[in-house]
Amino acid sequence: MPPVSFKAIIASIAVVSLTACQSVPQSTSAITVSAYAPETPQLSCAPHGNPNGSPAKLTANRTRIGDPAYIEFRQRFSPGIPSGHLYVVFGRLDAKGNPVTRLYTGLFPKGSLAGLYAGALVPMPADLVPSYADCHLTPNAAYRVSLTESQYQQLLGKVQEDLANPPMWRMFGYNCNNYAASLGSVAGLVEPANRAQPSFSYIYAYIDANGDGGQKAAS
């Protein structure tokens, strides 16, 4: 076997060291992206030109530092119905309790205004994916509650089940308010005593029913 020169040994060590240095950042980057990838991309606002969604000024906030995820209830103006619309935003939190992903879902009848008012008489097929208004209109109120990993997995399971088999929408009985509250049940949240009130008052009653009406919110 021919002798190996000192220069060849040094060159080999340099190559190994360089490879090792390059591999660490690549691996870390992959983990970071994977950890914050949206679990249900069909609920992203990307189709409406707002892939990261929008933050909201919080009316009430029950976030525990260290919880990895959250659910947020938002109420907005709706051009089709005076009561407005209640929908849910959910996703992952960073170490400081700030959202890093936003996925949107809410129960709204198919058929636009015709479906909306037909739902006063008969149950109507519904959509759960976000609308342009969900992704762009400023909410009138927002209520955030952080979730444990177990609670978040329950939420994801329920959302995916509902996407596969969407609930029927009824103006009186099971509307956007009641659907949002059904998702909140994974965190032990309960509906207000009056389940039939309009969205613009329902969200405040929902906050009060869960003991967060008197707290100061931080966005």
mmCIF file with all atom_site columns, N, CA and C in Angstrom, residues 42-81:
data_model
loop_
_atom_site.group_PDB
_atom_site.id
_atom_site.type_symbol
_atom_site.label_atom_id
_atom_site.label_alt_id
_atom_site.label_comp_id
_atom_site.label_asym_id
_atom_site.label_entity_id
_atom_site.label_seq_id
_atom_site.pdbx_PDB_ins_code
_atom_site.Cartn_x
_atom_site.Cartn_y
_atom_site.Cartn_z
_atom_site.occupancy
_atom_site.B_iso_or_equiv
_atom_site.pdbx_formal_charge
_atom_site.auth_seq_id
_atom_site.auth_comp_id
_atom_site.auth_asym_id
_atom_site.auth_atom_id
_atom_site.pdbx_PDB_model_num
ATOM 1   N N  . GLN A 1 42 ? -56.100 22.756 3.103  1.00 0.00 ? 42 GLN A N  1
ATOM 2   C CA . GLN A 1 42 ? -57.306 23.238 2.422  1.00 0.00 ? 42 GLN A CA 1
ATOM 3   C C  . GLN A 1 42 ? -58.029 24.310 3.233  1.00 0.00 ? 42 GLN A C  1
ATOM 4   N N  . LEU A 1 43 ? -57.638 24.474 4.498  1.00 0.00 ? 43 LEU A N  1
ATOM 5   C CA . LEU A 1 43 ? -58.239 25.511 5.338  1.00 0.00 ? 43 LEU A CA 1
ATOM 6   C C  . LEU A 1 43 ? -57.351 26.754 5.438  1.00 0.00 ? 43 LEU A C  1
ATOM 7   N N  . SER A 1 44 ? -56.347 26.816 4.599  1.00 0.00 ? 44 SER A N  1
ATOM 8   C CA . SER A 1 44 ? -55.488 27.999 4.531  1.00 0.00 ? 44 SER A CA 1
ATOM 9   C C  . SER A 1 44 ? -56.187 29.106 3.745  1.00 0.00 ? 44 SER A C  1
ATOM 10  N N  . CYS A 1 45 ? -55.751 30.339 3.984  1.00 0.00 ? 45 CYS A N  1
ATOM 11  C CA . CYS A 1 45 ? -56.264 31.480 3.219  1.00 0.00 ? 45 CYS A CA 1
ATOM 12  C C  . CYS A 1 45 ? -55.459 31.721 1.945  1.00 0.00 ? 45 CYS A C  1
ATOM 13  N N  . ALA A 1 46 ? -54.555 30.806 1.609  1.00 0.00 ? 46 ALA A N  1
ATOM 14  C CA . ALA A 1 46 ? -53.726 30.973 0.414  1.00 0.00 ? 46 ALA A CA 1
ATOM 15  C C  . ALA A 1 46 ? -54.543 31.185 -0.861 1.00 0.00 ? 46 ALA A C  1
ATOM 16  N N  . PRO A 1 47 ? -55.649 30.453 -1.082 1.00 0.00 ? 47 PRO A N  1
ATOM 17  C CA . PRO A 1 47 ? -56.424 30.687 -2.308 1.00 0.00 ? 47 PRO A CA 1
ATOM 18  C C  . PRO A 1 47 ? -57.003 32.100 -2.409 1.00 0.00 ? 47 PRO A C  1
ATOM 19  N N  . HIS A 1 48 ? -57.072 32.787 -1.274 1.00 0.00 ? 48 HIS A N  1
ATOM 20  C CA . HIS A 1 48 ? -57.601 34.153 -1.257 1.00 0.00 ? 48 HIS A CA 1
ATOM 21  C C  . HIS A 1 48 ? -56.482 35.189 -1.156 1.00 0.00 ? 48 HIS A C  1
ATOM 22  N N  . GLY A 1 49 ? -55.256 34.769 -1.475 1.00 0.00 ? 49 GLY A N  1
ATOM 23  C CA . GLY A 1 49 ? -54.138 35.700 -1.520 1.00 0.00 ? 49 GLY A CA 1
ATOM 24  C C  . GLY A 1 49 ? -53.573 36.089 -0.173 1.00 0.00 ? 49 GLY A C  1
ATOM 25  N N  . ASN A 1 50 ? -53.858 35.293 0.865  1.00 0.00 ? 50 ASN A N  1
ATOM 26  C CA . ASN A 1 50 ? -53.389 35.633 2.212  1.00 0.00 ? 50 ASN A CA 1
ATOM 27  C C  . ASN A 1 50 ? -52.915 34.351 2.900  1.00 0.00 ? 50 ASN A C  1
ATOM 28  N N  . PRO A 1 51 ? -51.816 33.757 2.420  1.00 0.00 ? 51 PRO A N  1
ATOM 29  C CA . PRO A 1 51 ? -51.421 32.415 2.868  1.00 0.00 ? 51 PRO A CA 1
ATOM 30  C C  . PRO A 1 51 ? -51.174 32.283 4.361  1.00 0.00 ? 51 PRO A C  1
ATOM 31  N N  . ASN A 1 52 ? -50.748 33.345 5.018  1.00 0.00 ? 52 ASN A N  1
ATOM 32  C CA . ASN A 1 52 ? -50.483 33.272 6.458  1.00 0.00 ? 52 ASN A CA 1
ATOM 33  C C  . ASN A 1 52 ? -51.666 33.727 7.306  1.00 0.00 ? 52 ASN A C  1
ATOM 34  N N  . GLY A 1 53 ? -52.772 34.101 6.653  1.00 0.00 ? 53 GLY A N  1
ATOM 35  C CA . GLY A 1 53 ? -53.896 34.623 7.408  1.00 0.00 ? 53 GLY A CA 1
ATOM 36  C C  . GLY A 1 53 ? -53.567 35.981 7.998  1.00 0.00 ? 53 GLY A C  1
ATOM 37  N N  . SER A 1 54 ? -54.443 36.459 8.865  1.00 0.00 ? 54 SER A N  1
ATOM 38  C CA . SER A 1 54 ? -54.252 37.782 9.469  1.00 0.00 ? 54 SER A CA 1
ATOM 39  C C  . SER A 1 54 ? -54.443 37.713 10.976 1.00 0.00 ? 54 SER A C  1
ATOM 40  N N  . PRO A 1 55 ? -53.630 38.448 11.730 1.00 0.00 ? 55 PRO A N  1
ATOM 41  C CA . PRO A 1 55 ? -53.847 38.518 13.176 1.00 0.00 ? 55 PRO A CA 1
ATOM 42  C C  . PRO A 1 55 ? -55.104 39.315 13.484 1.00 0.00 ? 55 PRO A C  1
ATOM 43  N N  . ALA A 1 56 ? -55.637 39.123 14.673 1.00 0.00 ? 56 ALA A N  1
ATOM 44  C CA . ALA A 1 56 ? -56.831 39.852 15.099 1.00 0.00 ? 56 ALA A CA 1
ATOM 45  C C  . ALA A 1 56 ? -56.584 40.475 16.464 1.00 0.00 ? 56 ALA A C  1
ATOM 46  N N  . LYS A 1 57 ? -57.203 41.612 16.695 1.00 0.00 ? 57 LYS A N  1
ATOM 47  C CA . LYS A 1 57 ? -57.173 42.211 18.023 1.00 0.00 ? 57 LYS A CA 1
ATOM 48  C C  . LYS A 1 57 ? -58.078 41.380 18.924 1.00 0.00 ? 57 LYS A C  1
ATOM 49  N N  . LEU A 1 58 ? -57.519 40.893 20.023 1.00 0.00 ? 58 LEU A N  1
ATOM 50  C CA . LEU A 1 58 ? -58.251 39.957 20.867 1.00 0.00 ? 58 LEU A CA 1
ATOM 51  C C  . LEU A 1 58 ? -59.157 40.666 21.866 1.00 0.00 ? 58 LEU A C  1
ATOM 52  N N  . THR A 1 59 ? -60.364 40.147 21.970 1.00 0.00 ? 59 THR A N  1
ATOM 53  C CA . THR A 1 59 ? -61.316 40.611 22.973 1.00 0.00 ? 59 THR A CA 1
ATOM 54  C C  . THR A 1 59 ? -61.046 39.914 24.303 1.00 0.00 ? 59 THR A C  1
ATOM 55  N N  . ALA A 1 60 ? -60.680 38.642 24.233 1.00 0.00 ? 60 ALA A N  1
ATOM 56  C CA . ALA A 1 60 ? -60.325 37.855 25.418 1.00 0.00 ? 60 ALA A CA 1
ATOM 57  C C  . ALA A 1 60 ? -59.264 36.843 25.011 1.00 0.00 ? 60 ALA A C  1
ATOM 58  N N  . ASN A 1 61 ? -58.372 36.544 25.943 1.00 0.00 ? 61 ASN A N  1
ATOM 59  C CA . ASN A 1 61 ? -57.229 35.693 25.615 1.00 0.00 ? 61 ASN A CA 1
ATOM 60  C C  . ASN A 1 61 ? -56.897 34.804 26.806 1.00 0.00 ? 61 ASN A C  1
ATOM 61  N N  . ARG A 1 62 ? -57.011 33.494 26.603 1.00 0.00 ? 62 ARG A N  1
ATOM 62  C CA . ARG A 1 62 ? -56.631 32.531 27.638 1.00 0.00 ? 62 ARG A CA 1
ATOM 63  C C  . ARG A 1 62 ? -55.499 31.660 27.082 1.00 0.00 ? 62 ARG A C  1
ATOM 64  N N  . THR A 1 63 ? -54.315 32.226 27.054 1.00 0.00 ? 63 THR A N  1
ATOM 65  C CA . THR A 1 63 ? -53.157 31.517 26.513 1.00 0.00 ? 63 THR A CA 1
ATOM 66  C C  . THR A 1 63 ? -52.190 31.182 27.633 1.00 0.00 ? 63 THR A C  1
ATOM 67  N N  . ARG A 1 64 ? -51.853 29.909 27.750 1.00 0.00 ? 64 ARG A N  1
ATOM 68  C CA . ARG A 1 64 ? -50.849 29.450 28.710 1.00 0.00 ? 64 ARG A CA 1
ATOM 69  C C  . ARG A 1 64 ? -49.526 29.288 27.979 1.00 0.00 ? 64 ARG A C  1
ATOM 70  N N  . ILE A 1 65 ? -48.505 29.984 28.446 1.00 0.00 ? 65 ILE A N  1
ATOM 71  C CA . ILE A 1 65 ? -47.188 29.851 27.834 1.00 0.00 ? 65 ILE A CA 1
ATOM 72  C C  . ILE A 1 65 ? -46.726 28.399 27.982 1.00 0.00 ? 65 ILE A C  1
ATOM 73  N N  . GLY A 1 66 ? -46.306 27.823 26.893 1.00 0.00 ? 66 GLY A N  1
ATOM 74  C CA . GLY A 1 66 ? -45.899 26.421 26.887 1.00 0.00 ? 66 GLY A CA 1
ATOM 75  C C  . GLY A 1 66 ? -46.863 25.543 26.121 1.00 0.00 ? 66 GLY A C  1
ATOM 76  N N  . ASP A 1 67 ? -48.121 25.979 25.997 1.00 0.00 ? 67 ASP A N  1
ATOM 77  C CA . ASP A 1 67 ? -49.058 25.227 25.167 1.00 0.00 ? 67 ASP A CA 1
ATOM 78  C C  . ASP A 1 67 ? -48.639 25.359 23.705 1.00 0.00 ? 67 ASP A C  1
ATOM 79  N N  . PRO A 1 68 ? -48.748 24.291 22.933 1.00 0.00 ? 68 PRO A N  1
ATOM 80  C CA . PRO A 1 68 ? -48.214 24.313 21.567 1.00 0.00 ? 68 PRO A CA 1
ATOM 81  C C  . PRO A 1 68 ? -49.190 24.778 20.493 1.00 0.00 ? 68 PRO A C  1
ATOM 82  N N  . ALA A 1 69 ? -50.455 24.985 20.858 1.00 0.00 ? 69 ALA A N  1
ATOM 83  C CA . ALA A 1 69 ? -51.451 25.283 19.824 1.00 0.00 ? 69 ALA A CA 1
ATOM 84  C C  . ALA A 1 69 ? -52.569 26.142 20.409 1.00 0.00 ? 69 ALA A C  1
ATOM 85  N N  . TYR A 1 70 ? -53.502 26.536 19.549 1.00 0.00 ? 70 TYR A N  1
ATOM 86  C CA . TYR A 1 70 ? -54.585 27.412 19.999 1.00 0.00 ? 70 TYR A CA 1
ATOM 87  C C  . TYR A 1 70 ? -55.812 27.235 19.117 1.00 0.00 ? 70 TYR A C  1
ATOM 88  N N  . ILE A 1 71 ? -56.934 27.710 19.635 1.00 0.00 ? 71 ILE A N  1
ATOM 89  C CA . ILE A 1 71 ? -58.160 27.867 18.866 1.00 0.00 ? 71 ILE A CA 1
ATOM 90  C C  . ILE A 1 71 ? -58.654 29.283 19.126 1.00 0.00 ? 71 ILE A C  1
ATOM 91  N N  . GLU A 1 72 ? -59.124 29.937 18.081 1.00 0.00 ? 72 GLU A N  1
ATOM 92  C CA . GLU A 1 72 ? -59.544 31.337 18.200 1.00 0.00 ? 72 GLU A CA 1
ATOM 93  C C  . GLU A 1 72 ? -60.900 31.510 17.525 1.00 0.00 ? 72 GLU A C  1
ATOM 94  N N  . PHE A 1 73 ? -61.822 32.106 18.235 1.00 0.00 ? 73 PHE A N  1
ATOM 95  C CA . PHE A 1 73 ? -63.174 32.331 17.726 1.00 0.00 ? 73 PHE A CA 1
ATOM 96  C C  . PHE A 1 73 ? -63.274 33.786 17.278 1.00 0.00 ? 73 PHE A C  1
ATOM 97  N N  . ARG A 1 74 ? -63.669 33.989 16.033 1.00 0.00 ? 74 ARG A N  1
ATOM 98  C CA . ARG A 1 74 ? -63.749 35.343 15.483 1.00 0.00 ? 74 ARG A CA 1
ATOM 99  C C  . ARG A 1 74 ? -65.154 35.627 14.957 1.00 0.00 ? 74 ARG A C  1
ATOM 100 N N  . GLN A 1 75 ? -65.611 36.830 15.212 1.00 0.00 ? 75 GLN A N  1
ATOM 101 C CA . GLN A 1 75 ? -66.911 37.262 14.692 1.00 0.00 ? 75 GLN A CA 1
ATOM 102 C C  . GLN A 1 75 ? -66.689 38.443 13.757 1.00 0.00 ? 75 GLN A C  1
ATOM 103 N N  . ARG A 1 76 ? -67.306 38.379 12.593 1.00 0.00 ? 76 ARG A N  1
ATOM 104 C CA . ARG A 1 76 ? -67.139 39.446 11.603 1.00 0.00 ? 76 ARG A CA 1
ATOM 105 C C  . ARG A 1 76 ? -68.483 39.861 11.022 1.00 0.00 ? 76 ARG A C  1
ATOM 106 N N  . PHE A 1 77 ? -68.467 41.008 10.372 1.00 0.00 ? 77 PHE A N  1
ATOM 107 C CA . PHE A 1 77 ? -69.611 41.481 9.605  1.00 0.00 ? 77 PHE A CA 1
ATOM 108 C C  . PHE A 1 77 ? -69.875 40.529 8.439  1.00 0.00 ? 77 PHE A C  1
ATOM 109 N N  . SER A 1 78 ? -71.144 40.338 8.102  1.00 0.00 ? 78 SER A N  1
ATOM 110 C CA . SER A 1 78 ? -71.509 39.534 6.936  1.00 0.00 ? 78 SER A CA 1
ATOM 111 C C  . SER A 1 78 ? -72.484 40.325 6.084  1.00 0.00 ? 78 SER A C  1
ATOM 112 N N  . PRO A 1 79 ? -72.158 40.527 4.807  1.00 0.00 ? 79 PRO A N  1
ATOM 113 C CA . PRO A 1 79 ? -73.069 41.296 3.948  1.00 0.00 ? 79 PRO A CA 1
ATOM 114 C C  . PRO A 1 79 ? -74.392 40.583 3.707  1.00 0.00 ? 79 PRO A C  1
ATOM 115 N N  . GLY A 1 80 ? -74.439 39.272 3.971  1.00 0.00 ? 80 GLY A N  1
ATOM 116 C CA . GLY A 1 80 ? -75.649 38.520 3.664  1.00 0.00 ? 80 GLY A CA 1
ATOM 117 C C  . GLY A 1 80 ? -76.640 38.406 4.802  1.00 0.00 ? 80 GLY A C  1
ATOM 118 N N  . ILE A 1 81 ? -76.187 38.636 6.030  1.00 0.00 ? 81 ILE A N  1
ATOM 119 C CA . ILE A 1 81 ? -77.078 38.434 7.170  1.00 0.00 ? 81 ILE A CA 1
ATOM 120 C C  . ILE A 1 81 ? -76.703 39.416 8.278  1.00 0.00 ? 81 ILE A C  1
#
